[in-house]
Coordinates of C-alpha atoms and ligand atoms in Angstrom, one line a residue:
M42 CA 73.9 103.6 4.3
Q43 CA 73.1 106.5 1.8
Q44 CA 75.4 106.7 -1.2
R45 CA 77.6 109.7 -1.4
M46 CA 76.3 112.2 -3.9
S47 CA 78.4 114.3 -6.3
V48 CA 76.3 117.5 -6.9
C49 CA 78.1 120.7 -7.7
Q50 CA 76.6 124.1 -7.2
V51 CA 76.9 125.3 -10.8
Q52 CA 77.0 123.3 -14.0
P53 CA 76.1 124.5 -17.4
W54 CA 73.8 122.4 -19.6
L55 CA 76.0 121.6 -22.7
D56 CA 75.7 119.0 -25.3
A57 CA 76.6 118.1 -28.9
A58 CA 74.5 121.1 -30.3
E59 CA 76.9 123.6 -28.7
Q60 CA 79.9 121.7 -29.9
E61 CA 78.5 121.7 -33.5
A62 CA 77.7 125.4 -33.3
V63 CA 81.2 126.2 -32.2
A64 CA 82.7 123.9 -34.9
G65 CA 80.6 125.9 -37.4
C66 CA 82.6 129.0 -36.6
F67 CA 85.8 127.2 -37.4
E68 CA 84.3 125.9 -40.6
R69 CA 83.4 129.4 -41.6
Q70 CA 86.8 130.6 -40.4
W71 CA 85.0 133.4 -38.5
L72 CA 86.0 133.7 -34.8
T73 CA 85.4 137.4 -34.0
E74 CA 82.0 139.1 -33.8
G75 CA 80.1 138.0 -37.0
P76 CA 76.9 136.1 -38.1
Q77 CA 76.4 134.3 -34.8
A78 CA 76.6 137.6 -32.9
A79 CA 74.1 139.3 -35.3
Y80 CA 71.7 136.3 -34.8
L81 CA 72.1 136.4 -31.0
R82 CA 71.3 140.2 -31.0
D83 CA 68.1 139.5 -33.1
Q84 CA 67.1 136.6 -30.8
L85 CA 67.6 138.7 -27.7
G86 CA 65.7 141.5 -29.3
T87 CA 62.8 139.1 -30.0
L88 CA 62.9 137.7 -26.4
T89 CA 63.2 141.0 -24.6
Q90 CA 61.5 143.3 -27.1
A91 CA 64.2 145.8 -26.4
A92 CA 64.7 148.2 -29.3
H93 CA 68.5 148.1 -28.9
V94 CA 70.7 145.2 -27.8
A95 CA 74.5 145.7 -27.3
L96 CA 76.5 142.5 -26.6
A97 CA 79.2 142.7 -24.0
P98 CA 82.0 140.3 -23.0
N99 CA 80.2 139.6 -19.6
G100 CA 77.6 141.1 -17.3
T101 CA 80.1 143.1 -15.3
L102 CA 81.4 144.9 -18.4
G103 CA 77.8 145.2 -19.6
L104 CA 77.0 147.2 -16.4
F105 CA 80.1 149.3 -16.9
L106 CA 79.3 150.0 -20.5
A107 CA 75.7 151.0 -19.6
L108 CA 77.0 153.4 -17.0
L109 CA 79.5 154.9 -19.5
A110 CA 76.6 155.3 -21.9
L111 CA 74.6 157.2 -19.3
D112 CA 77.5 159.6 -18.8
L113 CA 76.6 160.4 -15.2
P114 CA 78.4 163.2 -13.3
R115 CA 81.7 162.0 -11.7
G116 CA 81.3 161.3 -8.0
S117 CA 77.5 161.3 -8.2
E118 CA 75.5 158.7 -6.2
V119 CA 74.1 155.5 -7.6
I120 CA 71.6 153.7 -5.3
M121 CA 71.7 149.9 -5.3
P122 CA 70.9 147.1 -2.8
S123 CA 73.6 145.9 -0.5
F124 CA 72.5 142.3 -1.2
T125 CA 73.9 141.7 -4.6
F126 CA 77.0 140.3 -6.4
M127 CA 80.0 142.6 -6.1
A128 CA 79.9 143.5 -9.8
T129 CA 76.9 145.8 -9.4
A130 CA 79.1 148.1 -7.2
S131 CA 82.4 147.6 -8.9
A132 CA 81.0 148.7 -12.3
A133 CA 79.8 151.9 -10.6
V134 CA 83.1 152.6 -8.9
F135 CA 85.1 152.1 -12.1
A136 CA 82.6 154.4 -13.8
G137 CA 83.6 157.1 -11.3
L138 CA 80.4 156.9 -9.3
K139 CA 79.7 156.4 -5.6
P140 CA 77.5 153.4 -4.6
V141 CA 74.9 154.2 -2.0
L142 CA 73.7 151.0 -0.5
V143 CA 70.2 150.2 0.8
D144 CA 68.7 147.2 2.5
V145 CA 66.4 144.6 1.0
D146 CA 63.0 143.3 1.8
P147 CA 63.4 140.2 4.1
H148 CA 61.0 138.2 2.0
T149 CA 61.8 139.0 -1.6
F150 CA 65.5 139.7 -0.9
S151 CA 65.1 142.7 -3.3
A152 CA 65.2 146.5 -2.6
T153 CA 61.7 148.1 -2.6
P154 CA 60.9 151.3 -4.4
E155 CA 60.5 152.9 -0.9
A156 CA 64.1 151.9 0.0
F157 CA 65.3 153.6 -3.2
E158 CA 63.2 156.7 -2.6
R159 CA 64.4 157.1 1.0
A160 CA 68.1 157.1 -0.2
V161 CA 67.6 159.8 -2.8
T162 CA 69.7 163.0 -2.3
A163 CA 70.5 166.0 -4.5
R164 CA 73.6 164.0 -5.6
T165 CA 71.7 160.9 -6.8
S166 CA 72.3 160.2 -10.5
A167 CA 70.9 156.7 -11.0
F168 CA 69.1 153.7 -9.5
M169 CA 70.5 150.2 -10.0
P170 CA 67.8 147.7 -8.9
V171 CA 69.0 144.1 -9.0
H172 CA 66.8 141.2 -10.1
I173 CA 68.0 138.6 -7.7
Y174 CA 67.8 134.8 -7.8
G175 CA 65.6 134.7 -10.9
Q176 CA 62.7 137.1 -10.2
A177 CA 62.3 140.8 -11.1
A178 CA 60.6 142.0 -7.8
Y179 CA 59.2 145.6 -7.9
A180 CA 60.7 146.2 -11.4
E181 CA 57.8 148.3 -12.6
D182 CA 57.5 150.4 -9.4
V183 CA 61.3 151.2 -9.3
A184 CA 61.2 152.1 -13.0
A185 CA 58.1 154.4 -12.3
L186 CA 59.9 156.0 -9.4
G187 CA 62.9 156.8 -11.7
E188 CA 60.6 158.3 -14.2
R189 CA 58.8 160.4 -11.6
L190 CA 62.0 161.7 -10.1
D191 CA 63.8 161.9 -13.5
I192 CA 66.5 159.5 -12.4
P193 CA 67.7 157.0 -14.9
V194 CA 67.2 153.3 -13.9
L195 CA 69.8 150.7 -14.8
E196 CA 68.4 147.3 -14.1
D197 CA 71.0 144.6 -13.1
A198 CA 69.1 141.7 -14.7
A199 CA 72.2 139.5 -14.8
Q200 CA 70.3 136.7 -13.1
A201 CA 67.0 137.2 -14.9
C202 CA 67.3 136.3 -18.6
G203 CA 63.8 135.1 -19.7
V204 CA 62.0 136.7 -16.7
R205 CA 59.1 139.1 -17.4
Y206 CA 57.4 141.5 -15.1
R207 CA 53.8 141.9 -16.1
G208 CA 54.7 140.9 -19.6
R209 CA 57.8 143.1 -19.9
H210 CA 61.2 141.5 -19.9
A211 CA 63.6 142.2 -17.0
G212 CA 66.0 144.9 -18.0
T213 CA 63.5 146.7 -20.3
L214 CA 61.3 148.4 -17.7
G215 CA 63.9 151.1 -16.7
T216 CA 66.3 153.1 -18.9
L217 CA 68.8 150.4 -19.5
G218 CA 69.2 146.8 -18.4
V219 CA 71.9 144.2 -18.4
L220 CA 71.8 140.4 -18.7
S221 CA 74.7 138.0 -17.9
F222 CA 75.4 134.7 -19.7
F223 CA 78.0 133.4 -17.2
A224 CA 78.2 129.7 -16.7
D225 CA 75.8 129.6 -13.8
K226 CA 73.0 131.5 -15.6
S227 CA 70.0 129.9 -17.2
V228 CA 71.4 130.8 -20.6
T229 CA 75.2 130.7 -20.8
M230 CA 77.9 131.5 -23.3
G231 CA 80.7 130.8 -20.7
E232 CA 81.2 134.5 -20.4
G233 CA 78.8 137.0 -22.0
G234 CA 76.4 139.8 -21.4
A235 CA 74.0 142.1 -23.2
V236 CA 72.8 145.7 -22.6
L237 CA 69.2 146.5 -23.4
T238 CA 67.6 149.8 -24.0
D239 CA 64.6 151.4 -25.9
D240 CA 66.3 154.8 -26.0
A241 CA 67.7 155.4 -29.5
A242 CA 70.4 157.9 -28.3
L243 CA 71.6 155.5 -25.6
G244 CA 71.5 152.6 -28.2
R245 CA 73.8 154.6 -30.5
R246 CA 76.2 155.5 -27.6
L247 CA 76.4 151.9 -26.6
K248 CA 77.2 151.0 -30.2
L249 CA 80.0 153.5 -30.4
L250 CA 81.4 152.9 -26.9
R251 CA 81.7 149.1 -27.4
N252 CA 83.4 149.3 -30.8
Q253 CA 86.2 151.9 -30.5
G254 CA 83.9 154.8 -31.2
R255 CA 82.7 153.7 -34.6
E256 CA 79.5 152.2 -35.9
H257 CA 81.2 149.5 -38.0
S258 CA 84.7 147.9 -37.9
G259 CA 86.9 148.3 -40.9
T260 CA 87.2 152.1 -40.7
F261 CA 89.9 154.1 -39.0
V262 CA 87.9 157.2 -38.6
H263 CA 86.5 157.2 -35.0
E264 CA 83.8 159.7 -34.3
A265 CA 83.8 159.1 -30.6
L266 CA 86.1 157.7 -27.9
G267 CA 85.3 154.1 -27.4
M268 CA 86.7 150.8 -26.1
N269 CA 86.5 147.2 -27.2
F270 CA 83.6 145.4 -25.6
R271 CA 83.1 143.0 -28.5
V272 CA 82.5 139.3 -28.1
T273 CA 83.6 136.3 -30.1
D274 CA 81.3 134.5 -32.6
M275 CA 82.1 131.2 -30.7
Q276 CA 80.6 132.6 -27.5
C277 CA 77.5 133.7 -29.5
A278 CA 77.2 130.4 -31.2
V279 CA 76.9 128.7 -27.8
G280 CA 74.5 131.4 -26.7
N281 CA 72.2 130.9 -29.7
V282 CA 71.9 127.1 -28.9
Q283 CA 71.2 127.9 -25.3
L284 CA 68.6 130.5 -25.9
A285 CA 66.6 128.0 -27.9
R286 CA 66.5 125.8 -24.7
L287 CA 65.3 128.6 -22.4
E288 CA 61.8 127.3 -22.0
Q289 CA 63.0 123.8 -21.1
V290 CA 65.4 125.3 -18.5
R291 CA 62.5 127.4 -17.1
A292 CA 60.3 124.3 -16.8
D293 CA 63.0 122.1 -15.3
R294 CA 64.1 124.7 -12.7
L295 CA 60.6 125.4 -11.7
R296 CA 59.9 121.7 -11.2
R297 CA 63.0 121.2 -9.1
Y298 CA 62.2 124.4 -7.1
A299 CA 58.7 123.0 -6.3
L300 CA 60.3 119.7 -5.2
Y301 CA 62.6 121.5 -2.8
E302 CA 59.8 123.7 -1.5
E303 CA 57.3 120.9 -1.0
G304 CA 59.9 118.7 0.7
L305 CA 61.2 121.3 3.1
R306 CA 58.0 123.2 3.9
G307 CA 57.0 123.0 7.6
L308 CA 60.5 122.2 8.8
P309 CA 61.4 124.2 11.9
G310 CA 63.2 127.5 11.4
L311 CA 63.4 127.4 7.6
E312 CA 62.5 130.4 5.5
F313 CA 62.2 130.6 1.7
M314 CA 62.3 133.5 -0.7
A315 CA 58.9 135.0 -1.6
V316 CA 58.4 135.7 -5.3
D317 CA 56.6 139.0 -6.3
P318 CA 53.4 137.7 -7.8
D319 CA 53.7 140.1 -10.8
S320 CA 57.1 138.6 -11.7
E321 CA 57.9 135.5 -13.6
F322 CA 60.4 133.2 -11.9
I323 CA 63.3 131.2 -13.4
P324 CA 65.0 129.9 -10.2
F325 CA 68.7 130.8 -10.1
R326 CA 69.4 128.7 -7.0
F327 CA 67.2 127.4 -4.2
P328 CA 67.9 130.0 -1.5
L329 CA 67.1 129.0 2.0
L330 CA 67.4 130.7 5.4
S331 CA 68.1 128.9 8.6
R332 CA 69.8 129.8 11.9
R333 CA 71.4 126.4 11.6
M334 CA 73.0 127.2 8.3
P335 CA 76.5 126.2 9.2
E336 CA 75.3 122.8 10.4
L337 CA 73.2 122.3 7.3
R338 CA 76.1 123.3 5.0
Q339 CA 78.4 120.9 6.8
A340 CA 76.0 118.0 6.5
L341 CA 75.4 118.6 2.8
E342 CA 79.1 119.1 1.9
A343 CA 79.9 115.9 3.8
A344 CA 77.3 114.1 1.7
G345 CA 78.8 115.4 -1.6
V346 CA 76.5 118.4 -2.2
Q347 CA 78.3 121.6 -3.0
T348 CA 76.6 124.6 -1.2
R349 CA 77.1 128.3 -1.3
S350 CA 76.4 131.1 1.1
M351 CA 74.4 134.0 0.0
F352 CA 76.1 137.3 -1.0
Y353 CA 78.4 139.0 1.5
P354 CA 76.7 142.4 1.8
L355 CA 78.3 145.2 -0.2
H356 CA 78.3 147.6 2.8
L357 CA 80.7 145.2 4.6
Q358 CA 83.0 144.5 1.6
P359 CA 86.6 145.4 2.5
C360 CA 87.3 146.7 -1.0
L361 CA 84.5 149.3 -0.7
K362 CA 85.8 150.8 2.6
G363 CA 86.3 154.5 2.2
L364 CA 84.3 154.5 -1.1
I365 CA 80.9 154.2 0.6
D366 CA 79.3 155.7 3.6
P367 CA 79.2 153.3 6.6
V368 CA 75.7 151.9 7.2
S369 CA 74.0 149.1 9.1
L370 CA 71.7 147.0 6.9
P371 CA 70.4 144.2 9.1
V372 CA 68.4 142.2 6.5
S373 CA 71.4 142.0 4.1
E374 CA 73.5 141.0 7.0
R375 CA 71.1 138.3 8.1
L376 CA 70.9 136.9 4.6
Y377 CA 74.6 136.3 4.6
E378 CA 74.6 134.9 8.2
Q379 CA 71.7 132.5 7.7
G380 CA 71.5 132.0 3.9
I381 CA 72.4 128.9 2.0
C382 CA 72.0 128.3 -1.8
L383 CA 71.2 124.8 -3.0
P384 CA 71.9 123.7 -6.6
I385 CA 69.0 123.7 -9.1
H386 CA 70.9 123.4 -12.4
Q387 CA 70.2 121.0 -15.2
G388 CA 72.7 118.5 -13.8
V389 CA 70.8 117.9 -10.6
T390 CA 68.2 115.1 -11.0
D391 CA 64.8 115.1 -9.2
E392 CA 66.1 112.1 -7.2
E393 CA 69.1 114.1 -6.0
V394 CA 66.8 116.9 -5.0
A395 CA 64.8 114.4 -3.0
Q396 CA 68.0 113.1 -1.4
I397 CA 69.1 116.6 -0.5
V398 CA 65.7 117.3 1.0
G399 CA 65.9 114.1 3.0
L400 CA 69.4 115.0 4.3
I401 CA 68.1 118.5 5.4
R402 CA 65.1 116.9 7.1
S403 CA 67.3 114.4 9.0
T404 CA 69.7 117.2 10.0
L405 CA 67.0 119.5 11.4
V406 CA 64.8 116.8 12.8
P407 CA 67.0 113.9 14.0
R408 CA 65.4 110.4 13.7
V409 CA 65.6 109.8 17.4
N410 CA 63.6 112.9 18.2
R411 CA 61.1 112.1 15.5
G412 CA 60.6 108.7 17.1
L413 CA 60.2 110.2 20.5
V414 CA 57.7 112.7 19.2
A415 CA 55.7 109.9 17.5
V416 CA 55.7 107.7 20.6
G417 CA 54.9 110.6 22.9
Ligands
LIG708 C1 73.5 140.3 -9.8 C2 74.7 140.2 -10.7 N1 75.2 141.2 -11.3 C3 76.3 141.2 -12.1 C4 76.9 140.0 -12.4 C5 78.1 140.0 -13.3 O1 77.9 139.2 -14.4 P1 79.2 138.5 -15.1 O2 79.6 137.3 -14.2 O3 78.7 138.0 -16.4 O4 80.3 139.5 -15.2 C6 76.4 138.8 -11.8 C7 77.1 137.5 -12.1 O5 76.9 136.5 -11.5 C8 75.3 138.9 -10.9 O6 74.8 137.8 -10.3

């Protein structure tokens, strides 16, 4: 009998280096934003080549901060895919904007430039493309569309730290971009985020908005209205260690992704996500579509493998009722109905991936049938 596994969906890769880095903050007696934050900003600048990097407490507040910096007309429309995490829309709503939801491509799970263009009205004030599941599909074309129509583009690159599109880092192709460093991301600080931009005026607005309307702490003269979006040096110390491991994370996740793909290819009724060939890829999960999704999830959970569905589409979210126009977006709906996410983090071994693959194979093609097919 197969041994029960114990594989969770999300698990950060943490070891002694993070512990030492955090201990260093205590030794320096410096807990608030300080040397580790400055170093992290520099490292993110080098990685992304963004001219301005503003740290934020998390990706959600990073998106909110970026929208505040854009200072868009109240009630204007922000176009975004329905297939994304709730934060893309909640940031817009809290910034006084109206999310306009569009469907995604059935293969890349991302909204195409055509989908954005079709939804443009006289009230459109921004595009929010989302780089989902570790790729930055269509990043350049959506940014170009924004430029052509003079509509700012805020890239939700929460899931795409380290991912480049034709050599340009996700979140730097549009007007602004946001990264997340939540515990399930390829680089984590527990909670954390960063806003990226090349625009000097936006860079300055971000700086003021995130620090009580002043460039530097220690003064009580506030030239603008701002809030406190600062981070702690302990978070940043963890982030700095993690960033140095990004290439290892990329290689390991790509290897496990290939193991899943090779093991599952050809099974009846399974569909994988297609990756835009111009985008790099750092798998965020192993997303899979199957009409038999509930059965698969049940078998995996029973064997000790934690699974997740895909996102519940924004256009169906109860909390957005009355705030968005009713629409029917069949691809986003199907992704929720048939989608399953398999774990790919550093804590899953190649052997466990092989076991998960075996379990899916035996669920979809039961042994007795395989025997009959072979005999027949
Ligand atoms: C697409 C997307 N946008 C925004 C966020 C929000 O980031 P955070 O969890 O850091 O607030 C996430 C987080 O998972 C995300 O996946």
